[in-house]
Amino acid sequence: MSERGEDATLVWWRQKPVWIMLFLGFSAGVPLLLIFSSLSLWLREAGVSKSDVTYFSWAALGFSFKFVWAPLVDKLPLPLLSRALGRRRGWLLFAQLAVAASIALMASVDPQQQLAWMAIAAVLLGFSAATQDVVIDAFRIESANPRLQALLSSTYIAGYRIGMIAAGAGALYLAEGFGSTNDVYSYIAWRNTYYCMAGLMLVGVATTLLIAEPPAGDVSPYHYDTGDYLRFFIAFVITVATFVGVLFGMPDAPVWFSGYSQQLFSFSYSSLVLLLAVFIGYQAFRLQSAMGVVNQQLVDESYVQPIADFIQRYKKLALWVLLLVGFYRVSDIVLGVIANVFYQDMGYSKDEIASVTKVFGVVMTIVGSFLGGFLTLRFGVIRVLMLGAVLVSATNLLFMWLAGLEVSVLALTVVIAADNLSGGVAVAAFVAWLSSLTNVSFTATQYAIFSSVMTLFPKLLGGYTGSVVETVGYEIFFLLASLLGVPVIALIWFLRKRLEAA
């Protein structure tokens, strides 16, 4: 058969892997918004302070570090499951059941009574959902030939978006329908809602049980023994535990001032504690490496060499490029952490939040992504990267305008349309730019590190947004969130010509 004839047979709805990835994408899209978006409204209705609510966004940090335990998922067989289902399906079923169990655990906890247990359940959901993402990525690559990969990626994203709508809008519709409102909190309503969300994972479980195990690749991308990766993962867990211990073990800021001066001092003190926790966590990992807990050659080849290659290629510009990677989305993500709480405090119902920000908002994000892709092809990635940064920073100011109005669904719709459209343009250009930074010799590792760095710092800062809002109010906070984009715009301007010459 000719190549043209082969392409003619590639009708997407006849390809079984396409439908598999649609359902697996749905399964992957359910957990994320249940960690801090829908959860933030539940916590606020339960009377949890804004500062504590936004700390819950840190539960999603597992997505920023999933590349650390990806080798374990690839190399380590699971007792019983791997033998019965195969390597990929065994891990996939394990991750999906862990996601469902974590959501059910969240449902069984009333945050008014057991907030700490809710935090533990949210962290478990973050790590199990990130593990599911790792397995699905591997399954997608192994289950079909390269000609289908772009199509599989598209259907996976479509399924993912549908899952996000189900967990975002669907959860809010259910909680409102079950009887929990801004004025009358009902734990039973939220409990039943999250049990329903746990039930949605049956879509992924059924898909995993019905599909076939993909053929194993001839060459694993991970060349060391399972024990080496396991020790590295244990060292990572110890490092994270050290970081968390320092972060939450330090005493609260002393009361040396009053009013806004004390609140500003408390925020600065918390920031210094965060930096101290990062430093001590890094030292803990270095100590384990010196003691031989981790295979130093593994660390060098897997993490040091890709970073060294990046520094060698970009030389003096490397630090500036990493700063841009780490902070390009800071204005967008920092605002997004507290957005649902803002809508609720303004007086919008969960049905209105669901319809406008979740359903309509997702549609506008998709439109913005396509627009960003088209503009990147037409004008080049750096110009659209600049456009996206300017639009995101500017549209954040619209939230200041919204904060000064009475409840208006029309005004909310206008703001969401502008914000999500600009966000879609920015993300499309940013992903294209990140891809261009990688070296073909280290593509997977460098892109994984870049994609982790791009969300790590914004998410860490996002955890403090509740404290900032409690200190200065929403309008000043939105102004500050917009101003966070100004250094990003300056960085792009600084790098614009220099990267072309590099």
Short mmCIF file of C-alpha atoms in Angstrom, two decimals, residues 67-72 75 221-236 285 289 292-306 442 445 449:
data_model
loop_
_atom_site.label_atom_id
_atom_site.label_comp_id
_atom_site.label_asym_id
_atom_site.label_seq_id
_atom_site.Cartn_x
_atom_site.Cartn_y
_atom_site.Cartn_z
CA PHE A 67 10.13 13.25 37.25
CA VAL A 68 11.95 12.17 40.44
CA TRP A 69 10.01 8.92 40.89
CA ALA A 70 9.24 8.30 37.20
CA PRO A 71 12.20 5.87 36.96
CA LEU A 72 10.70 3.82 39.80
CA LYS A 75 11.58 -0.14 36.64
CA PRO A 221 15.28 5.04 29.29
CA TYR A 222 16.47 4.19 32.81
CA HIS A 223 19.73 2.24 32.82
CA TYR A 224 20.46 1.77 36.53
CA ASP A 225 19.26 -0.91 38.92
CA THR A 226 15.89 -0.54 40.59
CA GLY A 227 17.70 -0.31 43.93
CA ASP A 228 19.57 2.79 42.78
CA TYR A 229 16.33 4.54 41.83
CA LEU A 230 14.66 3.37 45.06
CA ARG A 231 17.48 4.80 47.21
CA PHE A 232 17.31 8.04 45.24
CA PHE A 233 13.56 8.25 45.86
CA ILE A 234 14.08 7.59 49.59
CA ALA A 235 16.68 10.37 49.67
CA PHE A 236 14.16 12.64 47.95
CA PHE A 285 20.35 15.82 50.13
CA SER A 289 24.92 11.92 48.63
CA GLY A 292 26.72 7.12 49.61
CA VAL A 293 22.95 6.77 50.07
CA VAL A 294 22.43 7.72 46.43
CA ASN A 295 24.37 6.65 43.37
CA GLN A 296 26.31 9.80 42.46
CA GLN A 297 26.76 8.68 38.86
CA LEU A 298 22.98 8.34 38.53
CA VAL A 299 22.51 11.87 39.86
CA ASP A 300 25.20 13.20 37.51
CA GLU A 301 23.82 11.55 34.37
CA SER A 302 20.15 12.08 35.14
CA TYR A 303 20.18 15.60 36.55
CA VAL A 304 23.60 17.26 36.68
CA GLN A 305 24.64 16.63 33.04
CA PRO A 306 21.36 17.93 31.51
CA PHE A 442 18.59 15.37 27.05
CA THR A 445 14.99 15.27 31.34
CA ILE A 449 12.99 19.93 34.78
#
